[in-house]
Amino acid sequence: MTTAEQSPALAPLRQARERFLTGRPLPDGVPDDVVAAWRRARFFGVRPDLDGPVRESAQPADSPLLEAARPALTRIAPALDAGRTALVLTDERLRVLWSTGSAPGDDTCADLSEREVGHNSAALALRTRRRAEVHGPEHFLDVWQDVSAVSVPLFSPETGQVLGTLTVARALWAGCRPHPGAALAEAAAAAVEAELRARARTAERALLDAYERAARGRERAVIALDGRNRLISEAAAGLASPQVLEALERGARARGRDTGESYDVPLPEDARESYDAPVPEDAGESYDVPLPEDAGCTAEITSIRHEGRVIGLVAVLAPRPVEPGPEPSTPRPGGALVGGSVAWRHAVARATELFRTPGPVLVTGERGTGKTALALELLDGTDPLVVDAAESPELGLKDGEWEVASAGEWGRTGDRPLLLRHAERLSQPDVAALNSLLEEQPDARLIATHTPGTSPGPCLQRLLDTLAARSVTLPALRERPEDIRELLPALTPGPAPGSPPLTWTLDALRALEQHPWPGNVTELAHLVRALAGTRRVFGPVRRGELPDPVREGPAGRTLSPMELAERSAILEALRRHGGNKARAATALGIGRATLYRKLREYQGRDAPNGPRP
């Protein structure tokens, strides 16, 4: 008879486990978290009758946690009852790094994850981030039915992340909690975390000392990195682009090499080059690192050594000398399909899907969002006819033919696709004729762009309704600020020979991402081209070089009495229609796009007379 069977308190749980393993209904009163853990073990394919140790798992070759914990655990080990108690250290993946002593049913498992051994205190402590106990029949494995275990998570003193767990296991304890080994587990965890803090402080001090030695005042451009901490002087903030910082960060995270081995600082992928610079034999020795050409600076790297290991690096930056050359070349087209945000990728995928099937396509959105650029990308290679209603609103579409010479062929044959820009600017007769044409040719190869604004007339509304099922709305740039960093290289003019490409400091990028961009991508393109053509300084663009509205960030303003009245009417309509914007727009006599635009315009402005929409 096992200890579990002798314990009246655990007998109902032991019976529930037996019923679970045999597929019979469970009695009432079994804790939900225990049943959930059993079900996970069954889902993972763990066998309760596991005989012997589980399969070996790959152990980390170099564990900073084990290195810091070993001295403290070695001091604690002699105090254990070696025949009745086990002390086990795991990493964040629950791989056993160190163990001592023994407990009933202890087979020295190399992996305590639920996928390997089912429910146990180490897995529970890792998941809940606090002390956890598991007793006898709560375990899934048969060999642990006479074992009680308590585990404590180990936290990083720098990041607060769980680094691993410390477990004390002993013979089954059926008394009141806490587990008798809880105090020992917490004391051991406190000793390990104290050692981690001491080591972290020493390493951080080494980093700070190296930075201060290299800085020699505020005028030097110095960056010190160790993969977790970053020290940047004011001068370096104006020179270091995100690409340079990313390259140095990856280098700082690389493991320290022994003297004579290479110290890798991988460059960004778009640099199309990498380098291996030898680690100096003596601490403090410097060496030059060839950075990408578009970095706008050079860097002299010094390794930071602590206790015989390279823990980071110090980079002293200097502007890259640039020979004056001719004016920048003509801006290259780009940006039509650039962007990784969810809203932009969805819009492009929708437009591409519509264009691949017969029928017209309507591309709508605010001015400058890239409607024409996207349409031209879709029409690439098809020799389209391009008609701009903004340049000639009287296009003279009669009896299914364009009187405009360039579009007449499309009206007669329909073989060539037609790009109709600024459909909102068409005259009413042309819109009516276009409606009739689309009724006769519903599969016409037409892409029309439309910028919502004033309420459309009856004919234009009919055209928009006809194209609504095959329309795509492009998001405004302020709705996808994460795409700005991808758009900048595509919008920047090609550099003159001998000149580096335009790059940006992190502070300047943040200012660009916070600006509302009422002119969207077109406004951003004008700003980039103006900077590329006029700036005469080297290095990344700083925040101070940006126009005042962009540099100072978006500022709210007080709404005028007319705007307050309009805003109140919109909010009241939304309340009457339960927040349905389509119905509210209909009741107000405006288009949905107009309603959305007005709601966005009111965001962030002072409106003391009412809540924000």
mmCIF file of C-alpha atoms in Angstrom, residues 40 92 161 253 270 475:
data_model
loop_
_atom_site.group_PDB
_atom_site.id
_atom_site.type_symbol
_atom_site.label_atom_id
_atom_site.label_comp_id
_atom_site.label_asym_id
_atom_site.label_seq_id
_atom_site.Cartn_x
_atom_site.Cartn_y
_atom_site.Cartn_z
ATOM 1 C CA ARG A 40 -2.745 18.107 -21.551
ATOM 2 C CA GLU A 92 13.442 28.326 -18.882
ATOM 3 C CA GLN A 161 11.954 37.260 -17.264
ATOM 4 C CA ARG A 253 24.800 39.901 -28.332
ATOM 5 C CA ASP A 270 20.372 45.061 -47.133
ATOM 6 C CA PRO A 475 -5.644 53.421 -45.814
#
